[in-house]
Amino acid sequence: MSRATGLAVSATGTVDQDPNLPADWWWAELRRALAALSGHHTDRACMRHEHLTGRIREVYSDTVDTTITDWACAHGDIGWANLTDPTLTLLDWEGWGRAPVGYDAACLRSASLPVPTLAARVLTEFHDVLDTRADRLSRLMPSANVERARRRSGKTTPLTAPAQEAARQLLASLT
């Protein structure tokens, strides 16, 4: 077992301010790590299509077309609590497996929504896998989870309003 040399970027999966990550090399390392992982073949499931479809339709509409044809290996829990700084390490590997292409980048972008400049940075860094149909559905999934939690608890979080706006845009782009 390896020991991480950095600290988690955040104690939670999201952030409420820019974490001021190191220079461009940190982002390049993250891109390389996720690209290498996505090239790994596995039958292990991180995100099942049925789960994604069920959650999105439960929260938004049973008419949302959740067809995804592009799948790859993913970490499955990329958020700011599972990335270290200043040295990049990916933490918390129990959920890895097949997911929609770009799922990790989509989840990181969703976790960055409370800090628009950070969300924009994630979009820039992962432009090659973001803004595809699989990405839009992958980004809709965390928004659905946030909305589902809000409906059940009646409580909002710093992610609620940005996730609702992201969902509105994503749903419009899927029609």
N, CA, C and O atoms as a DFTB+ gen file, in Angstrom:
700 C
 N C O
     1  1       0.841      -1.166       0.000
     2  2       0.000       0.000       0.000
     3  2       0.893       1.237       0.000
     4  3       1.906       1.289       0.697
     5  1       0.499       2.225      -0.790
     6  2       1.225       3.488      -0.840
     7  2       0.574       4.502       0.086
     8  3      -0.635       4.469       0.318
     9  1       1.370       5.374       0.594
    10  2       0.873       6.437       1.455
    11  2       0.847       7.730       0.645
    12  3       1.828       8.085      -0.008
    13  1      -0.287       8.427       0.695
    14  2      -0.409       9.696      -0.012
    15  2       0.476      10.739       0.659
    16  3       0.520      10.829       1.886
    17  1       1.176      11.523      -0.149
    18  2       2.071      12.535       0.403
    19  2       1.397      13.898       0.527
    20  3       1.910      14.773       1.223
    21  1       0.274      14.092      -0.125
    22  2      -0.444      15.361      -0.046
    23  2      -1.677      15.233       0.830
    24  3      -1.989      14.154       1.335
    25  1      -2.357      16.324       1.001
    26  2      -3.609      16.356       1.755
    27  2      -4.769      16.476       0.785
    28  3      -4.618      17.021      -0.308
    29  1      -5.928      15.968       1.183
    30  2      -7.114      16.115       0.356
    31  2      -7.367      17.594       0.093
    32  3      -7.195      18.429       0.981
    33  1      -7.774      17.909      -1.123
    34  2      -8.043      19.290      -1.494
    35  2      -9.164      19.863      -0.627
    36  3      -9.140      21.046      -0.286
    37  1     -10.140      19.035      -0.270
    38  2     -11.277      19.468       0.536
    39  2     -11.686      18.344       1.469
    40  3     -11.470      17.170       1.169
    41  1     -12.268      18.698       2.588
    42  2     -12.779      17.680       3.518
    43  2     -14.063      17.057       2.986
    44  3     -14.467      15.984       3.435
    45  1     -14.702      17.723       2.035
    46  2     -15.911      17.204       1.409
    47  2     -15.646      17.053      -0.082
    48  3     -14.598      17.477      -0.569
    49  1     -16.558      16.471      -0.794
    50  2     -16.372      16.277      -2.230
    51  2     -16.433      17.550      -3.039
    52  3     -15.939      17.591      -4.166
    53  1     -17.040      18.610      -2.475
    54  2     -17.180      19.864      -3.193
    55  2     -16.293      20.929      -2.551
    56  3     -15.644      20.682      -1.535
    57  1     -16.276      22.097      -3.149
    58  2     -15.520      23.229      -2.610
    59  2     -16.426      24.459      -2.617
    60  3     -17.370      24.540      -3.404
    61  1     -16.137      25.397      -1.750
    62  2     -16.889      26.654      -1.760
    63  2     -16.001      27.854      -2.078
    64  3     -16.457      28.996      -2.122
    65  1     -14.723      27.563      -2.297
    66  2     -13.787      28.588      -2.749
    67  2     -12.705      27.916      -3.587
    68  3     -12.508      26.703      -3.514
    69  1     -12.018      28.712      -4.372
    70  2     -10.973      28.168      -5.237
    71  2      -9.864      27.569      -4.372
    72  3      -9.326      28.261      -3.508
    73  1      -9.508      26.299      -4.584
    74  2      -8.472      25.675      -3.769
    75  2      -7.057      26.096      -4.153
    76  3      -6.090      25.637      -3.546
    77  1      -6.927      26.967      -5.161
    78  2      -5.608      27.454      -5.594
    79  2      -4.626      26.304      -5.774
    80  3      -3.586      26.241      -5.118
    81  1      -4.977      25.410      -6.666
    82  2      -4.145      24.246      -6.949
    83  2      -2.826      24.661      -7.566
    84  3      -2.708      25.754      -8.120
    85  1      -1.825      23.781      -7.472
    86  2      -0.514      24.118      -8.041
    87  2      -0.595      24.388      -9.538
    88  3      -1.656      24.284     -10.155
    89  1       0.499      24.720     -10.074
    90  2       0.607      25.084     -11.489
    91  2       0.003      24.021     -12.410
    92  3      -0.521      23.001     -11.961
    93  1       0.094      24.291     -13.678
    94  2      -0.505      23.450     -14.704
    95  2      -0.099      21.984     -14.600
    96  3      -0.864      21.124     -15.036
    97  1       1.056      21.662     -14.048
    98  2       1.496      20.266     -13.970
    99  2       0.513      19.420     -13.161
   100  3       0.348      18.238     -13.461
   101  1      -0.138      19.981     -12.154
   102  2      -1.089      19.220     -11.342
   103  2      -2.254      18.764     -12.219
   104  3      -2.674      17.608     -12.171
   105  1      -2.759      19.688     -13.012
   106  2      -3.868      19.359     -13.911
   107  2      -3.434      18.363     -14.981
   108  3      -4.194      17.466     -15.343
   109  1      -2.223      18.518     -15.482
   110  2      -1.707      17.580     -16.482
   111  2      -1.600      16.178     -15.888
   112  3      -1.922      15.196     -16.557
   113  1      -1.153      16.079     -14.644
   114  2      -1.078      14.775     -13.974
   115  2      -2.458      14.162     -13.808
   116  3      -2.628      12.959     -14.011
   117  1      -3.439      14.966     -13.444
   118  2      -4.800      14.454     -13.295
   119  2      -5.336      13.971     -14.636
   120  3      -5.943      12.903     -14.712
   121  1      -5.119      14.742     -15.688
   122  2      -5.560      14.306     -17.023
   123  2      -4.899      12.989     -17.415
   124  3      -5.563      12.083     -17.918
   125  1      -3.589      12.884     -17.186
   126  2      -2.869      11.650     -17.534
   127  2      -3.399      10.465     -16.730
   128  3      -3.606       9.385     -17.282
   129  1      -3.617      10.658     -15.450
   130  2      -4.093       9.573     -14.591
   131  2      -5.464       9.081     -15.037
   132  3      -5.688       7.875     -15.135
   133  1      -6.383      10.006     -15.308
   134  2      -7.731       9.598     -15.710
   135  2      -7.746       9.007     -17.117
   136  3      -8.531       8.102     -17.399
   137  1      -6.886       9.509     -18.000
   138  2      -6.797       8.932     -19.350
   139  2      -6.244       7.515     -19.286
   140  3      -6.739       6.625     -19.977
   141  1      -5.229       7.300     -18.466
   142  2      -4.664       5.948     -18.324
   143  2      -5.712       4.997     -17.744
   144  3      -5.846       3.862     -18.201
   145  1      -6.441       5.455     -16.753
   146  2      -7.481       4.624     -16.148
   147  2      -8.569       4.286     -17.154
   148  3      -9.040       3.150     -17.200
   149  1      -8.968       5.255     -17.953
   150  2     -10.053       5.007     -18.911
   151  2      -9.647       3.988     -19.978
   152  3     -10.509       3.365     -20.599
   153  1      -8.354       3.818     -20.192
   154  2      -7.880       2.830     -21.153
   155  2      -7.800       1.422     -20.607
   156  3      -7.503       0.487     -21.350
   157  1      -8.060       1.255     -19.327
   158  2      -8.008      -0.062     -18.688
   159  2      -9.305      -0.821     -18.965
   160  3     -10.392      -0.266     -18.801
   161  1      -9.202      -2.069     -19.380
   162  2     -10.392      -2.882     -19.630
   163  2     -10.824      -3.588     -18.343
   164  3     -10.005      -4.166     -17.627
   165  1     -12.116      -3.527     -18.069
   166  2     -12.670      -4.225     -16.913
   167  2     -14.136      -4.538     -17.159
   168  3     -14.813      -3.855     -17.927
   169  1     -14.605      -5.561     -16.505
   170  2     -16.031      -5.867     -16.505
   171  2     -16.687      -5.365     -15.229
   172  3     -17.906      -5.444     -15.078
   173  1     -15.880      -4.850     -14.315
   174  2     -16.384      -4.318     -13.048
   175  2     -17.192      -3.047     -13.331
   176  3     -16.787      -2.225     -14.153
   177  1     -18.315      -2.887     -12.662
   178  2     -19.182      -1.726     -12.895
   179  2     -19.014      -0.677     -11.806
   180  3     -19.045      -0.976     -10.612
   181  1     -18.838       0.540     -12.248
   182  2     -18.833       1.693     -11.348
   183  2     -20.220       2.321     -11.362
   184  3     -20.802       2.596     -10.313
   185  1     -20.735       2.540     -12.556
   186  2     -22.057       3.140     -12.736
   187  2     -22.835       2.276     -13.717
   188  3     -22.474       2.174     -14.889
   189  1     -23.860       1.683     -13.251
   190  2     -24.699       0.875     -14.145
   191  2     -25.682       1.787     -14.880
   192  3     -26.208       2.752     -14.325
   193  1     -25.904       1.449     -16.126
   194  2     -26.811       2.251     -16.944
   195  2     -28.197       2.312     -16.321
   196  3     -28.848       3.356     -16.360
   197  1     -28.650       1.221     -15.754
   198  2     -29.981       1.182     -15.131
   199  2     -30.075       2.155     -13.956
   200  3     -31.111       2.786     -13.747
   201  1     -28.990       2.272     -13.191
   202  2     -28.994       3.194     -12.047
   203  2     -29.052       4.640     -12.525
   204  3     -29.835       5.440     -12.013
   205  1     -28.216       4.970     -13.515
   206  2     -28.215       6.320     -14.063
   207  2     -29.593       6.673     -14.606
   208  3     -30.124       7.745     -14.316
   209  1     -30.168       5.776     -15.390
   210  2     -31.488       6.017     -15.970
   211  2     -32.536       6.186     -14.872
   212  3     -33.334       7.123     -14.910
   213  1     -32.532       5.286     -13.904
   214  2     -33.519       5.351     -12.825
   215  2     -33.457       6.640     -12.043
   216  3     -34.491       7.246     -11.762
   217  1     -32.239       7.077     -11.679
   218  2     -32.105       8.292     -10.874
   219  2     -32.506       9.531     -11.655
   220  3     -33.226      10.385     -11.138
   221  1     -32.047       9.636     -12.893
   222  2     -32.374      10.816     -13.693
   223  2     -33.872      10.888     -13.944
   224  3     -34.463      11.964     -13.850
   225  1     -34.480       9.777     -14.254
   226  2     -35.925       9.790     -14.523
   227  2     -36.744       9.995     -13.256
   228  3     -37.808      10.612     -13.301
   229  1     -36.261       9.488     -12.131
   230  2     -36.949       9.709     -10.855
   231  2     -37.034      11.199     -10.529
   232  3     -38.066      11.675     -10.056
   233  1     -35.972      11.919     -10.776
   234  2     -35.898      13.325     -10.378
   235  2     -36.426      14.262     -11.452
   236  3     -37.100      15.239     -11.125
   237  1     -36.144      14.001     -12.711
   238  2     -36.465      14.966     -13.757
   239  2     -37.660      14.573     -14.614
   240  3     -38.620      15.337     -14.711
   241  1     -37.622      13.428     -15.222
   242  2     -38.742      13.025     -16.074
   243  2     -38.464      11.638     -16.626
   244  3     -37.324      11.286     -16.929
   245  1     -39.522      10.863     -16.748
   246  2     -39.324       9.524     -17.313
   247  2     -39.220       9.568     -18.831
   248  3     -39.161       8.526     -19.484
   249  1     -39.199      10.772     -19.391
   250  2     -39.040      10.895     -20.840
   251  2     -37.615      11.264     -21.253
   252  3     -37.326      11.362     -22.446
   253  1     -36.721      11.470     -20.282
   254  2     -35.334      11.810     -20.626
   255  2     -34.681      10.592     -21.274
   256  3     -34.675       9.494     -20.717
   257  1     -34.131      10.818     -22.466
   258  2     -33.415       9.746     -23.164
   259  2     -32.035       9.604     -22.534
   260  3     -31.201      10.502     -22.652
   261  1     -31.795       8.490     -21.873
   262  2     -30.528       8.274     -21.172
   263  2     -29.610       7.305     -21.919
   264  3     -28.735       6.680     -21.320
   265  1     -29.814       7.189     -23.206
   266  2     -28.978       6.297     -24.003
   267  2     -27.518       6.749     -23.976
   268  3     -27.203       7.897     -24.287
   269  1     -26.643       5.833     -23.602
   270  2     -25.194       6.080     -23.620
   271  2     -24.555       4.872     -24.297
   272  3     -24.818       3.726     -23.930
   273  1     -23.721       5.143     -25.281
   274  2     -23.050       4.042     -25.984
   275  2     -21.562       3.969     -25.665
   276  3     -20.931       2.944     -25.922
   277  1     -20.987       5.037     -25.111
   278  2     -19.545       5.086     -24.870
   279  2     -19.247       4.914     -23.383
   280  3     -19.603       5.759     -22.561
   281  1     -18.583       3.794     -23.051
   282  2     -18.264       3.463     -21.671
   283  2     -16.772       3.216     -21.540
   284  3     -16.127       2.779     -22.492
   285  1     -16.224       3.492     -20.371
   286  2     -14.787       3.279     -20.116
   287  2     -14.588       3.064     -18.618
   288  3     -15.509       3.256     -17.824
   289  1     -13.401       2.673     -18.255
   290  2     -13.070       2.479     -16.845
   291  2     -12.938       3.851     -16.177
   292  3     -12.376       4.784     -16.751
   293  1     -13.466       3.953     -14.954
   294  2     -13.441       5.216     -14.209
   295  2     -13.127       4.963     -12.743
   296  3     -13.334       3.862     -12.233
   297  1     -12.636       5.975     -12.081
   298  2     -12.417       5.939     -10.634
   299  2     -13.767       5.830      -9.935
   300  3     -13.940       5.020      -9.024
   301  1     -14.716       6.647     -10.366
   302  2     -16.079       6.554      -9.876
   303  2     -16.424       7.465      -8.720
   304  3     -17.596       7.592      -8.367
   305  1     -15.437       8.098      -8.124
   306  2     -15.725       8.976      -6.987
   307  2     -14.750      10.152      -6.986
   308  3     -14.171      10.497      -5.956
   309  1     -14.581      10.760      -8.163
   310  2     -13.676      11.898      -8.258
   311  2     -14.408      13.149      -7.789
   312  3     -15.343      13.632      -8.428
   313  1     -13.962      13.635      -6.684
   314  2     -14.413      14.891      -6.092
   315  2     -13.221      15.449      -5.349
   316  3     -12.160      14.825      -5.327
   317  1     -13.371      16.580      -4.758
   318  2     -12.237      17.266      -4.144
   319  2     -11.736      16.601      -2.875
   320  3     -10.624      16.896      -2.439
   321  1     -12.509      15.719      -2.268
   322  2     -12.029      14.987      -1.089
   323  2     -11.155      13.802      -1.481
   324  3     -10.452      13.248      -0.636
   325  1     -11.190      13.409      -2.745
   326  2     -10.435      12.243      -3.197
   327  2      -9.267      12.596      -4.108
   328  3      -8.722      11.732      -4.795
   329  1      -8.887      13.865      -4.108
   330  2      -7.712      14.336      -4.840
   331  2      -6.822      15.070      -3.850
   332  3      -7.306      15.854      -3.033
   333  1      -5.516      14.813      -3.924
   334  2      -4.614      15.468      -2.988
   335  2      -3.835      16.598      -3.655
   336  3      -3.705      16.668      -4.877
   337  1      -3.330      17.468      -2.803
   338  2      -2.569      18.635      -3.191
   339  2      -1.481      18.842      -2.138
   340  3      -1.802      18.666      -0.963
   341  1      -0.267      19.186      -2.425
   342  2       0.220      19.615      -3.730
   343  2       0.617      18.464      -4.655
   344  3       0.657      18.646      -5.872
   345  1       0.905      17.301      -4.111
   346  2       1.213      16.155      -4.954
   347  2      -0.099      15.434      -5.249
   348  3      -0.864      15.134      -4.333
   349  1      -0.358      15.158      -6.522
   350  2      -1.613      14.514      -6.897
   351  2      -1.606      13.038      -6.548
   352  3      -0.710      12.296      -6.949
   353  1      -2.602      12.626      -5.806
   354  2      -2.901      11.219      -5.567
   355  2      -4.407      11.085      -5.653
   356  3      -5.137      11.946      -5.161
   357  1      -4.883      10.008      -6.276
   358  2      -6.306       9.717      -6.308
   359  2      -6.606       8.771      -5.156
   360  3      -6.034       7.685      -5.070
   361  1      -7.493       9.184      -4.280
   362  2      -7.849       8.415      -3.089
   363  2      -9.187       7.703      -3.280
   364  3      -9.941       8.028      -4.197
   365  1      -9.477       6.742      -2.420
   366  2     -10.811       6.152      -2.282
   367  2     -11.242       5.386      -3.537
   368  3     -12.063       5.865      -4.319
   369  1     -10.681       4.208      -3.713
   370  2     -10.842       3.446      -4.940
   371  2     -11.915       2.362      -4.904
   372  3     -11.998       1.584      -5.854
   373  1     -12.727       2.268      -3.880
   374  2     -13.623       1.113      -3.810
   375  2     -14.704       1.084      -4.888
   376  3     -15.278       0.024      -5.136
   377  1     -15.000       2.205      -5.533
   378  2     -16.091       2.229      -6.500
   379  2     -15.679       2.175      -7.951
   380  3     -16.530       2.356      -8.822
   381  1     -14.413       1.935      -8.259
   382  2     -13.953       1.999      -9.642
   383  2     -14.622       0.943     -10.515
   384  3     -15.111      -0.072     -10.019
   385  1     -14.637       1.198     -11.819
   386  2     -15.199       0.259     -12.789
   387  2     -15.706       1.011     -14.011
   388  3     -15.366       2.175     -14.222
   389  1     -16.517       0.341     -14.806
   390  2     -17.033       0.941     -16.040
   391  2     -18.085       2.001     -15.731
   392  3     -18.930       1.842     -14.849
   393  1     -17.997       3.089     -16.492
   394  2     -18.915       4.218     -16.373
   395  2     -18.964       4.910     -17.735
   396  3     -18.166       4.589     -18.614
   397  1     -19.880       5.844     -17.920
   398  2     -19.869       6.591     -19.182
   399  2     -18.519       7.270     -19.392
   400  3     -17.891       7.717     -18.432
   401  1     -18.074       7.348     -20.642
   402  2     -16.820       8.033     -20.951
   403  2     -16.897       9.451     -20.388
   404  3     -17.891      10.152     -20.582
   405  1     -15.845       9.864     -19.695
   406  2     -15.796      11.196     -19.111
   407  2     -16.487      11.330     -17.771
   408  3     -16.612      12.439     -17.252
   409  1     -16.941      10.221     -17.197
   410  2     -17.693      10.282     -15.934
   411  2     -16.901      10.962     -14.822
   412  3     -17.449      11.781     -14.086
   413  1     -15.624      10.632     -14.694
   414  2     -14.828      11.239     -13.626
   415  2     -14.725      12.757     -13.811
   416  3     -14.910      13.510     -12.854
   417  1     -14.436      13.203     -15.018
   418  2     -14.345      14.636     -15.285
   419  2     -15.697      15.313     -15.061
   420  3     -15.756      16.424     -14.536
   421  1     -16.765      14.654     -15.455
   422  2     -18.103      15.211     -15.254
   423  2     -18.414      15.370     -13.769
   424  3     -18.983      16.380     -13.356
   425  1     -18.045      14.380     -12.974
   426  2     -18.280      14.463     -11.530
   427  2     -17.446      15.571     -10.901
   428  3     -17.926      16.290     -10.024
   429  1     -16.191      15.712     -11.348
   430  2     -15.344      16.770     -10.813
   431  2     -15.895      18.140     -11.194
   432  3     -15.870      19.068     -10.386
   433  1     -16.383      18.266     -12.403
   434  2     -16.973      19.544     -12.816
   435  2     -18.206      19.846     -11.968
   436  3     -18.399      20.985     -11.542
   437  1     -19.024      18.854     -11.725
   438  2     -20.213      19.062     -10.891
   439  2     -19.829      19.462      -9.470
   440  3     -20.464      20.328      -8.870
   441  1     -18.796      18.833      -8.940
   442  2     -18.339      19.161      -7.584
   443  2     -17.727      20.554      -7.506
   444  3     -17.558      21.099      -6.415
   445  1     -17.398      21.128      -8.649
   446  2     -16.768      22.445      -8.718
   447  2     -17.772      23.571      -8.954
   448  3     -17.391      24.741      -8.943
   449  1     -19.026      23.247      -9.165
   450  2     -20.031      24.250      -9.537
   451  2     -20.127      25.445      -8.589
   452  3     -20.370      26.555      -9.061
   453  1     -19.949      25.275      -7.275
   454  2     -20.038      26.457      -6.410
   455  2     -18.947      27.504      -6.674
   456  3     -19.063      28.646      -6.231
   457  1     -17.898      27.117      -7.390
   458  2     -16.808      28.040      -7.736
   459  2     -16.732      28.079      -9.265
   460  3     -16.017      27.280      -9.869
   461  1     -17.465      29.004      -9.894
   462  2     -17.549      29.011     -11.363
   463  2     -16.206      29.009     -12.084
   464  3     -16.086      28.376     -13.133
   465  1     -15.198      29.691     -11.562
   466  2     -13.898      29.685     -12.231
   467  2     -13.261      28.302     -12.191
   468  3     -12.583      27.901     -13.137
   469  1     -13.475      27.577     -11.108
   470  2     -12.940      26.217     -11.004
   471  2     -13.700      25.268     -11.932
   472  3     -13.093      24.422     -12.588
   473  1     -15.017      25.407     -11.986
   474  2     -15.813      24.586     -12.905
   475  2     -15.377      24.846     -14.347
   476  3     -15.293      23.917     -15.151
   477  1     -15.102      26.103     -14.668
   478  2     -14.622      26.439     -16.010
   479  2     -13.247      25.828     -16.265
   480  3     -12.961      25.393     -17.381
   481  1     -12.401      25.791     -15.252
   482  2     -11.063      25.181     -15.412
   483  2     -11.192      23.699     -15.702
   484  3     -10.494      23.173     -16.569
   485  1     -12.079      23.017     -14.986
   486  2     -12.288      21.589     -15.229
   487  2     -12.768      21.377     -16.666
   488  3     -12.305      20.465     -17.350
   489  1     -13.686      22.212     -17.114
   490  2     -14.179      22.114     -18.490
   491  2     -13.043      22.308     -19.489
   492  3     -12.957      21.578     -20.476
   493  1     -12.185      23.271     -19.245
   494  2     -11.043      23.519     -20.132
   495  2     -10.087      22.330     -20.143
   496  3      -9.650      21.881     -21.202
   497  1      -9.772      21.832     -18.960
   498  2      -8.801      20.738     -18.848
   499  2      -9.296      19.441     -19.478
   500  3      -8.503      18.669     -20.019
   501  1     -10.589      19.202     -19.410
   502  2     -11.143      17.937     -19.897
   503  2     -12.074      18.131     -21.089
   504  3     -13.020      17.367     -21.279
   505  1     -11.798      19.161     -21.889
   506  2     -12.646      19.455     -23.035
   507  2     -12.795      18.275     -23.982
   508  3     -13.801      18.171     -24.684
   509  1     -11.808      17.384     -24.011
   510  2     -11.855      16.257     -24.944
   511  2     -12.909      15.214     -24.565
   512  3     -13.373      14.474     -25.433
   513  1     -13.291      15.141     -23.301
   514  2     -14.313      14.166     -22.896
   515  2     -15.581      14.836     -22.389
   516  3     -16.586      14.166     -22.149
   517  1     -15.540      16.154     -22.224
   518  2     -16.722      16.864     -21.762
   519  2     -17.499      17.419     -22.948
   520  3     -16.970      17.552     -24.052
   521  1     -18.741      17.735     -22.700
   522  2     -19.676      18.244     -23.700
   523  2     -20.024      17.215     -24.767
   524  3     -20.227      17.550     -25.934
   525  1     -20.086      15.981     -24.352
   526  2     -20.617      14.900     -25.186
   527  2     -21.938      14.466     -24.555
   528  3     -22.264      14.897     -23.449
   529  1     -22.673      13.649     -25.220
   530  2     -23.931      13.144     -24.649
   531  2     -23.658      12.380     -23.348
   532  3     -24.357      12.576     -22.355
   533  1     -22.645      11.514     -23.356
   534  2     -22.308      10.754     -22.142
   535  2     -21.934      11.704     -21.007
   536  3     -22.309      11.476     -19.857
   537  1     -21.198      12.763     -21.325
   538  2     -20.815      13.748     -20.305
   539  2     -22.043      14.454     -19.746
   540  3     -22.181      14.593     -18.531
   541  1     -22.926      14.896     -20.619
   542  2     -24.099      15.637     -20.139
   543  2     -24.951      14.764     -19.221
   544  3     -25.463      15.244     -18.210
   545  1     -25.105      13.501     -19.563
   546  2     -25.844      12.597     -18.688
   547  2     -25.070      12.325     -17.400
   548  3     -25.664      12.211     -16.328
   549  1     -23.744      12.221     -17.505
   550  2     -22.916      12.021     -16.315
   551  2     -22.999      13.218     -15.381
   552  3     -23.035      13.046     -14.162
   553  1     -23.032      14.435     -15.934
   554  2     -23.155      15.635     -15.095
   555  2     -24.571      15.769     -14.534
   556  3     -24.764      16.343     -13.462
   557  1     -25.548      15.247     -15.249
   558  2     -26.929      15.303     -14.758
   559  2     -27.118      14.386     -13.552
   560  3     -27.940      14.669     -12.681
   561  1     -26.379      13.316     -13.499
   562  2     -26.505      12.355     -12.397
   563  2     -26.208      12.994     -11.038
   564  3     -27.039      12.868     -10.140
   565  1     -25.063      13.679     -10.831
   566  2     -24.854      14.318      -9.526
   567  2     -25.879      15.411      -9.237
   568  3     -26.271      15.605      -8.087
   569  1     -26.315      16.127     -10.277
   570  2     -27.367      17.131     -10.066
   571  2     -28.646      16.456      -9.578
   572  3     -29.334      16.972      -8.698
   573  1     -28.954      15.305     -10.154
   574  2     -30.134      14.556      -9.702
   575  2     -29.967      14.123      -8.251
   576  3     -30.922      14.169      -7.476
   577  1     -28.772      13.706      -7.882
   578  2     -28.536      13.296      -6.497
   579  2     -28.715      14.463      -5.533
   580  3     -29.298      14.298      -4.461
   581  1     -28.219      15.640      -5.908
   582  2     -28.372      16.833      -5.062
   583  2     -29.849      17.191      -4.930
   584  3     -30.327      17.473      -3.832
   585  1     -30.562      17.181      -6.035
   586  2     -31.986      17.528      -6.016
   587  2     -32.797      16.495      -5.225
   588  3     -33.705      16.854      -4.476
   589  1     -32.475      15.258      -5.391
   590  2     -33.173      14.198      -4.647
   591  2     -32.969      14.380      -3.136
   592  3     -33.912      14.244      -2.357
   593  1     -31.734      14.686      -2.735
   594  2     -31.447      14.918      -1.314
   595  2     -32.206      16.138      -0.798
   596  3     -32.728      16.115       0.317
   597  1     -32.272      17.201      -1.598
   598  2     -33.009      18.397      -1.194
   599  2     -34.490      18.091      -1.010
   600  3     -35.104      18.531      -0.038
   601  1     -35.053      17.347      -1.933
   602  2     -36.479      17.003      -1.832
   603  2     -36.763      16.149      -0.601
   604  3     -37.779      16.333       0.069
   605  1     -35.878      15.232      -0.312
   606  2     -36.084      14.336       0.835
   607  2     -35.888      15.040       2.171
   608  3     -36.638      14.802       3.118
   609  1     -34.874      15.911       2.248
   610  2     -34.542      16.545       3.533
   611  2     -35.143      17.933       3.692
   612  3     -35.320      18.411       4.813
   613  1     -35.457      18.580       2.581
   614  2     -35.920      19.957       2.637
   615  2     -34.796      20.949       2.864
   616  3     -35.051      22.142       3.029
   617  1     -33.555      20.480       2.876
   618  2     -32.395      21.338       3.147
   619  2     -31.626      21.610       1.860
   620  3     -31.525      20.763       0.973
   621  1     -31.091      22.818       1.795
   622  2     -30.237      23.167       0.669
   623  2     -28.785      23.202       1.133
   624  3     -28.492      23.336       2.321
   625  1     -27.890      23.077       0.161
   626  2     -26.454      23.147       0.408
   627  2     -25.870      24.161      -0.571
   628  3     -26.587      24.647      -1.446
   629  1     -24.589      24.489      -0.443
   630  2     -23.985      25.398      -1.433
   631  2     -24.034      24.844      -2.859
   632  3     -23.870      25.599      -3.818
   633  1     -24.254      23.561      -3.007
   634  2     -24.311      22.954      -4.332
   635  2     -25.728      22.967      -4.926
   636  3     -25.886      22.745      -6.127
   637  1     -26.751      23.220      -4.115
   638  2     -28.135      23.100      -4.584
   639  2     -28.443      24.012      -5.760
   640  3     -28.839      23.529      -6.821
   641  1     -28.271      25.311      -5.598
   642  2     -28.621      26.249      -6.677
   643  2     -27.773      26.025      -7.930
   644  3     -28.328      25.992      -9.028
   645  1     -26.442      25.868      -7.809
   646  2     -25.678      25.619      -9.036
   647  2     -26.042      24.295      -9.706
   648  3     -26.030      24.202     -10.934
   649  1     -26.361      23.284      -8.926
   650  2     -26.755      21.988      -9.503
   651  2     -28.099      22.108     -10.212
   652  3     -28.303      21.497     -11.260
   653  1     -29.014      22.887      -9.651
   654  2     -30.308      23.083     -10.303
   655  2     -30.142      23.810     -11.634
   656  3     -30.775      23.447     -12.626
   657  1     -29.291      24.836     -11.656
   658  2     -29.044      25.570     -12.901
   659  2     -28.344      24.676     -13.921
   660  3     -28.684      24.691     -15.104
   661  1     -27.372      23.903     -13.464
   662  2     -26.682      22.981     -14.376
   663  2     -27.676      21.983     -14.958
   664  3     -27.639      21.696     -16.154
   665  1     -28.555      21.457     -14.126
   666  2     -29.561      20.487     -14.602
   667  2     -30.473      21.118     -15.643
   668  3     -30.797      20.495     -16.653
   669  1     -30.886      22.352     -15.394
   670  2     -31.751      23.037     -16.369
   671  2     -31.055      23.114     -17.712
   672  3     -31.664      22.818     -18.740
   673  1     -29.786      23.509     -17.725
   674  2     -29.027      23.623     -18.971
   675  2     -28.805      22.266     -19.620
   676  3     -28.936      22.117     -20.835
   677  1     -28.469      21.282     -18.802
   678  2     -28.211      19.944     -19.333
   679  2     -29.451      19.329     -19.940
   680  3     -29.394      18.741     -21.020
   681  1     -30.576      19.462     -19.250
   682  2     -31.833      18.912     -19.769
   683  2     -32.197      19.577     -21.103
   684  3     -32.667      18.906     -22.021
   685  1     -31.982      20.884     -21.209
   686  2     -32.258      21.582     -22.473
   687  2     -31.344      21.087     -23.583
   688  3     -31.760      21.014     -24.740
   689  1     -30.112      20.748     -23.249
   690  2     -29.164      20.291     -24.271
   691  2     -29.412      18.845     -24.700
   692  3     -28.923      18.415     -25.745
   693  1     -30.164      18.103     -23.906
   694  2     -30.423      16.698     -24.222
   695  2     -31.670      16.505     -25.095
   696  3     -31.923      15.405     -25.586
   697  1     -32.435      17.563     -25.282
   698  2     -33.660      17.424     -26.087
   699  2     -33.430      17.744     -27.535
   700  3     -34.360      17.674     -28.338
